[in-house]
Coordinates of C-alpha atoms in Angstrom, one line a residue:
M2 CA 72.6 84.0 89.6
A3 CA 74.6 87.7 88.1
T4 CA 71.5 89.4 89.1
G5 CA 68.3 89.1 91.4
A6 CA 66.5 85.8 89.5
R7 CA 66.9 86.3 86.4
F8 CA 68.9 84.3 84.1
L9 CA 72.0 86.8 82.2
V10 CA 72.9 85.3 78.6
G11 CA 75.9 87.0 77.2
Y12 CA 74.7 85.8 73.2
A13 CA 78.3 86.3 70.6
V14 CA 76.0 85.1 67.1
Q15 CA 77.4 86.2 63.7
A16 CA 75.7 89.1 62.1
K17 CA 73.6 87.2 60.2
K18 CA 71.5 85.5 62.7
L19 CA 70.6 87.9 64.7
P20 CA 67.6 89.4 63.1
G21 CA 66.5 85.9 62.9
I22 CA 66.0 83.9 66.2
F23 CA 66.2 86.7 68.5
L24 CA 62.9 88.0 67.5
P25 CA 61.4 90.6 69.7
A26 CA 59.0 88.1 70.7
F27 CA 61.1 85.2 71.8
L28 CA 62.9 87.6 74.3
E29 CA 60.4 89.4 75.7
L30 CA 58.6 85.6 76.4
A31 CA 62.5 85.1 77.5
D32 CA 62.8 88.0 80.1
S33 CA 59.1 87.0 81.5
R34 CA 60.3 84.1 82.1
G35 CA 63.8 85.1 83.5
V36 CA 66.2 85.1 80.5
H37 CA 68.0 88.2 79.6
F38 CA 70.5 87.9 76.9
V39 CA 72.9 90.5 76.3
P40 CA 74.8 91.0 73.5
I41 CA 78.8 90.1 73.5
D42 CA 81.3 93.0 71.8
T43 CA 84.4 90.2 70.7
N44 CA 86.1 93.6 70.0
K45 CA 86.1 94.0 74.3
A46 CA 87.1 91.5 76.6
L47 CA 85.2 89.2 78.5
Q48 CA 86.4 89.8 82.0
D49 CA 85.0 93.7 81.2
Q50 CA 82.1 92.7 80.1
G51 CA 79.3 90.7 82.1
P52 CA 77.9 88.8 84.6
F53 CA 77.1 86.3 82.4
D54 CA 75.0 83.0 84.2
A55 CA 75.8 81.4 80.2
I56 CA 77.4 82.5 76.9
L57 CA 76.0 80.9 73.9
H58 CA 77.8 81.1 71.3
K59 CA 78.3 80.8 67.4
I60 CA 81.3 82.5 66.3
Y61 CA 83.5 79.5 63.5
D62 CA 87.0 81.9 64.3
K63 CA 90.0 80.1 65.9
E64 CA 90.5 83.3 68.2
W65 CA 87.3 83.6 68.8
Y66 CA 87.5 79.9 71.0
E67 CA 90.8 80.6 72.6
R68 CA 89.4 83.7 73.8
L69 CA 86.4 81.3 75.9
S70 CA 89.5 79.2 77.0
R71 CA 90.8 81.4 78.7
Y72 CA 88.1 83.0 80.2
Q73 CA 86.2 78.9 81.3
Q74 CA 89.2 78.6 83.7
T75 CA 88.5 82.5 85.5
H76 CA 85.2 82.1 85.3
P77 CA 84.5 78.5 85.8
S78 CA 80.2 79.1 87.3
V79 CA 79.3 80.1 83.8
L80 CA 78.0 77.9 81.3
V81 CA 80.2 77.6 77.9
I82 CA 76.5 76.3 74.8
D83 CA 78.1 74.7 74.4
P84 CA 81.7 73.4 74.0
P85 CA 84.6 74.5 71.1
T86 CA 85.7 70.7 70.9
S87 CA 82.2 69.6 70.5
I88 CA 81.7 71.9 67.6
E89 CA 84.5 70.9 66.0
R90 CA 83.4 68.4 65.4
L91 CA 80.8 69.2 63.3
H92 CA 82.4 70.9 61.2
N93 CA 83.6 68.2 59.6
R94 CA 81.2 65.8 58.0
L95 CA 82.9 62.7 58.7
S96 CA 83.1 62.8 61.8
M97 CA 79.5 64.2 62.5
L98 CA 78.0 61.4 61.6
E99 CA 80.4 58.8 64.1
A100 CA 78.3 59.9 66.7
V101 CA 75.4 57.5 64.9
K102 CA 77.4 55.2 64.7
D103 CA 77.9 54.4 67.8
L104 CA 74.4 54.7 68.8
H105 CA 73.2 50.9 67.8
L106 CA 69.6 52.9 68.6
S107 CA 66.2 50.7 68.3
Q108 CA 63.2 51.1 69.2
G109 CA 60.3 49.3 69.1
E110 CA 61.2 48.4 65.3
E111 CA 62.8 51.3 63.9
T112 CA 66.3 51.5 63.7
I113 CA 68.8 54.0 62.6
T114 CA 72.6 54.1 61.3
A115 CA 73.8 56.3 58.8
P116 CA 74.7 55.9 55.7
L117 CA 77.9 55.0 54.5
Q118 CA 81.2 57.6 53.5
S119 CA 83.9 57.8 52.2
V120 CA 86.5 60.7 52.1
V121 CA 88.9 62.1 49.4
N122 CA 91.6 64.4 50.8
K123 CA 93.1 64.8 46.7
D124 CA 92.0 65.1 43.6
E125 CA 94.5 63.0 42.2
D126 CA 92.7 60.5 44.3
I127 CA 88.8 61.1 42.2
K128 CA 90.9 59.3 39.5
N129 CA 90.7 56.0 41.3
V130 CA 87.4 54.3 41.2
E131 CA 88.5 51.7 44.3
I132 CA 87.4 55.5 46.5
V133 CA 83.8 54.0 45.6
K134 CA 84.0 50.3 46.0
D135 CA 82.4 49.6 48.7
L136 CA 79.5 53.0 47.9
K137 CA 77.7 52.5 44.9
F138 CA 76.6 54.6 42.5
P139 CA 74.5 56.7 43.2
V140 CA 76.9 58.9 45.8
L141 CA 76.4 61.8 46.9
A142 CA 79.3 64.7 47.2
K143 CA 79.5 66.8 50.0
P144 CA 82.6 69.9 50.7
L145 CA 85.1 67.7 53.7
V146 CA 83.7 70.9 55.1
A147 CA 80.3 71.8 56.6
N148 CA 81.0 75.4 58.6
G149 CA 78.1 77.2 57.1
S150 CA 80.1 79.2 54.0
V151 CA 78.4 78.9 50.6
K152 CA 81.0 76.8 49.7
S153 CA 80.6 74.4 52.4
H154 CA 76.6 73.9 50.6
A155 CA 77.6 72.9 47.5
M156 CA 76.4 69.2 46.9
S157 CA 76.0 67.2 43.4
L158 CA 74.6 63.6 43.5
V159 CA 77.0 62.0 41.3
F160 CA 75.9 58.6 39.0
S161 CA 79.4 57.3 37.1
A162 CA 82.9 56.9 37.4
E163 CA 82.7 60.0 35.2
G164 CA 81.1 62.1 36.6
L165 CA 83.3 61.9 39.9
Q166 CA 86.1 63.8 38.0
K167 CA 84.6 66.6 38.1
V168 CA 84.2 66.7 41.6
E169 CA 86.5 68.8 43.8
A170 CA 88.6 67.5 47.0
P171 CA 89.0 66.9 49.9
V172 CA 85.2 65.9 49.5
V173 CA 82.7 63.4 51.1
L174 CA 81.4 60.7 48.8
Q175 CA 78.5 59.4 50.9
E176 CA 75.6 56.3 49.5
F177 CA 72.4 57.7 48.4
V178 CA 69.5 56.0 50.0
N179 CA 65.9 56.1 48.3
H180 CA 63.6 58.1 50.8
G181 CA 60.6 59.0 48.7
G182 CA 61.5 62.4 48.5
V183 CA 60.3 63.6 52.2
L184 CA 63.8 64.7 54.8
F185 CA 63.6 65.3 58.8
K186 CA 64.7 67.8 60.2
V187 CA 64.6 67.5 63.4
Y188 CA 65.0 70.1 66.8
V189 CA 66.5 69.8 69.5
A190 CA 67.8 72.3 72.1
G191 CA 68.7 70.1 75.9
E192 CA 65.8 67.4 76.5
Y193 CA 63.4 69.4 74.3
S194 CA 63.2 68.1 69.8
K195 CA 60.9 68.8 67.2
C196 CA 60.1 66.8 64.0
V197 CA 59.2 68.9 61.0
V198 CA 59.2 67.3 57.7
R199 CA 60.6 69.0 54.2
T200 CA 60.6 67.9 50.6
S201 CA 63.6 66.1 49.6
L202 CA 66.0 64.6 46.8
P203 CA 63.1 62.1 44.6
D204 CA 63.9 58.4 44.2
V205 CA 66.8 58.1 42.1
Y206 CA 66.1 55.1 39.7
E207 CA 67.6 53.5 36.3
D208 CA 66.2 55.4 33.9
D209 CA 67.2 58.8 35.9
I210 CA 70.9 57.3 35.8
N211 CA 71.2 56.7 32.3
R212 CA 69.8 60.0 31.1
T213 CA 72.1 62.5 33.6
E214 CA 75.8 63.4 32.6
G215 CA 77.2 61.3 35.2
I216 CA 77.1 64.5 37.7
V217 CA 74.4 67.0 39.0
S218 CA 74.6 69.8 40.9
F219 CA 71.5 70.5 43.8
N220 CA 69.9 72.6 42.4
Q221 CA 69.3 70.7 39.4
I222 CA 67.8 67.7 40.7
S223 CA 64.5 68.7 40.7
N224 CA 64.7 68.5 37.6
L225 CA 64.9 64.1 37.3
A226 CA 61.3 63.6 38.0
T227 CA 59.1 66.3 39.1
E228 CA 56.4 63.2 38.4
Q229 CA 57.4 62.3 42.8
S230 CA 56.9 65.7 44.0
A231 CA 53.2 64.3 44.3
S232 CA 53.6 61.5 46.5
A233 CA 56.2 63.2 48.5
V234 CA 54.0 65.6 49.5
A235 CA 51.3 63.1 50.3
R236 CA 53.6 61.3 52.8
L237 CA 54.4 64.6 55.1
S238 CA 52.1 63.8 58.5
E239 CA 54.2 60.1 58.0
L240 CA 56.2 61.8 60.7
P241 CA 58.3 58.7 62.9
P242 CA 57.2 57.6 66.5
T243 CA 57.3 60.9 68.9
S244 CA 58.5 58.3 71.4
F245 CA 61.7 57.2 67.9
I246 CA 62.6 61.1 67.8
S247 CA 62.9 61.7 71.9
D248 CA 64.9 58.9 72.3
L249 CA 67.1 59.1 69.2
A250 CA 67.6 63.7 70.3
N251 CA 68.9 62.5 73.4
S252 CA 71.1 60.4 72.3
L253 CA 72.8 62.4 70.3
R254 CA 72.8 64.5 71.9
K255 CA 74.2 62.9 75.3
S256 CA 76.9 61.2 71.9
L257 CA 77.7 64.9 70.2
G258 CA 77.9 66.6 74.1
L259 CA 75.8 69.9 72.3
H260 CA 72.7 71.2 73.2
L261 CA 71.7 73.1 70.7
F262 CA 71.3 71.4 66.7
N263 CA 69.3 70.3 64.7
F264 CA 70.3 66.4 61.6
D265 CA 68.6 65.3 58.9
L266 CA 66.8 62.4 59.3
I267 CA 65.2 60.5 56.1
R268 CA 63.7 57.2 56.3
D269 CA 64.9 54.1 53.4
S270 CA 62.2 54.2 50.7
K271 CA 62.9 49.8 50.7
A272 CA 62.6 49.4 54.7
K273 CA 60.4 51.9 55.6
N274 CA 60.7 50.7 59.2
Q275 CA 64.4 52.0 59.0
Y276 CA 66.4 55.6 58.8
H277 CA 69.3 57.0 58.3
V278 CA 70.5 60.4 60.2
I279 CA 73.3 62.1 56.9
D280 CA 73.7 66.0 58.1
I281 CA 73.9 68.0 61.9
N282 CA 74.2 71.6 62.3
Y283 CA 75.7 73.7 65.3
F284 CA 73.1 76.1 66.2
P285 CA 70.6 76.1 63.8
G286 CA 67.8 78.8 62.8
Y287 CA 65.4 77.5 65.1
E288 CA 63.4 81.2 63.5
K289 CA 61.9 78.2 61.1
L290 CA 59.8 76.1 63.9
P291 CA 56.6 77.6 64.8
A292 CA 56.5 78.2 68.5
Y293 CA 60.2 78.3 68.7
E294 CA 60.6 80.7 70.7
S295 CA 58.1 78.1 73.2
M296 CA 60.9 75.7 73.4
L297 CA 64.1 78.0 73.7
T298 CA 62.9 79.7 76.9
D299 CA 62.4 76.0 77.7
F300 CA 65.2 75.6 77.5
F301 CA 66.7 77.9 78.3
V302 CA 64.6 78.3 82.1
Q303 CA 65.5 74.5 82.4
L304 CA 69.5 75.7 82.0
S305 CA 69.1 78.4 84.9
K306 CA 67.3 75.0 87.5
E307 CA 69.7 73.8 86.6
K308 CA 72.4 75.7 87.1
A309 CA 70.5 77.5 90.8
P310 CA 71.2 74.8 92.9
Y311 CA 75.6 74.6 91.6
V312 CA 75.7 79.2 92.1
A313 CA 74.1 78.3 95.8
T314 CA 76.7 77.2 96.7

């Protein structure tokens, strides 16, 4: 390794992420187990910094990706977490779920799939109702680009062709699946995964569709059926089987070629054992997890063990 038994991880992340994940408790625990984090100055050449055993990054910038690629060519023993080419797949909401469709995963009675989707690249194409011929209203309208910006989170629930006219392209239209107002968020760090529960959009029924104006933004949807909140909260403890979550997380990790990500999972209200992955995010806010420090530290310690034999040669 770079310095004795210490595993040195250089990190280059957005400034807004620094106060969250790199908390003293995490840094102290990691350091006590031989993992030390070093900030990378993106204004300086990478080869003038370090040495590093691994580089952790979350900067969506073409110039950064090019610099990182050149550094890898001259420092092949340094682990890059994760490859920019794999991360970019998650920047497109159409391509991110292709990995789910390729899984064909089944664990016991549980099955997994991704919702039907359609992409609209031009505003004039939105007027063509045929674009949703394979989908049934309501549909979720999500910006095609998923890069963590405020705009990329501007989503709506569309109930009719009239409401569709208010959507701006490029956009992904995703079938809405009733899921009891419950969302499972699964965090993945290498071979480690943890599932937590969040409240989600309420189920939508025909009466809801008839009383809307054709399109509702997410921050307004909570007004559709507040009576569902109680039943959703009552189901929060009904986690999917642990073995199913673990197998799904590992299968997605291998398919995506990523170590650090989370994905949103819903359970179909009509088929209790049918699950849908509806979104995948790279290097999420792990600090929102209870005891996230242990999970991430275990991940980096495991990386150091896997790399040690390679470095020794």
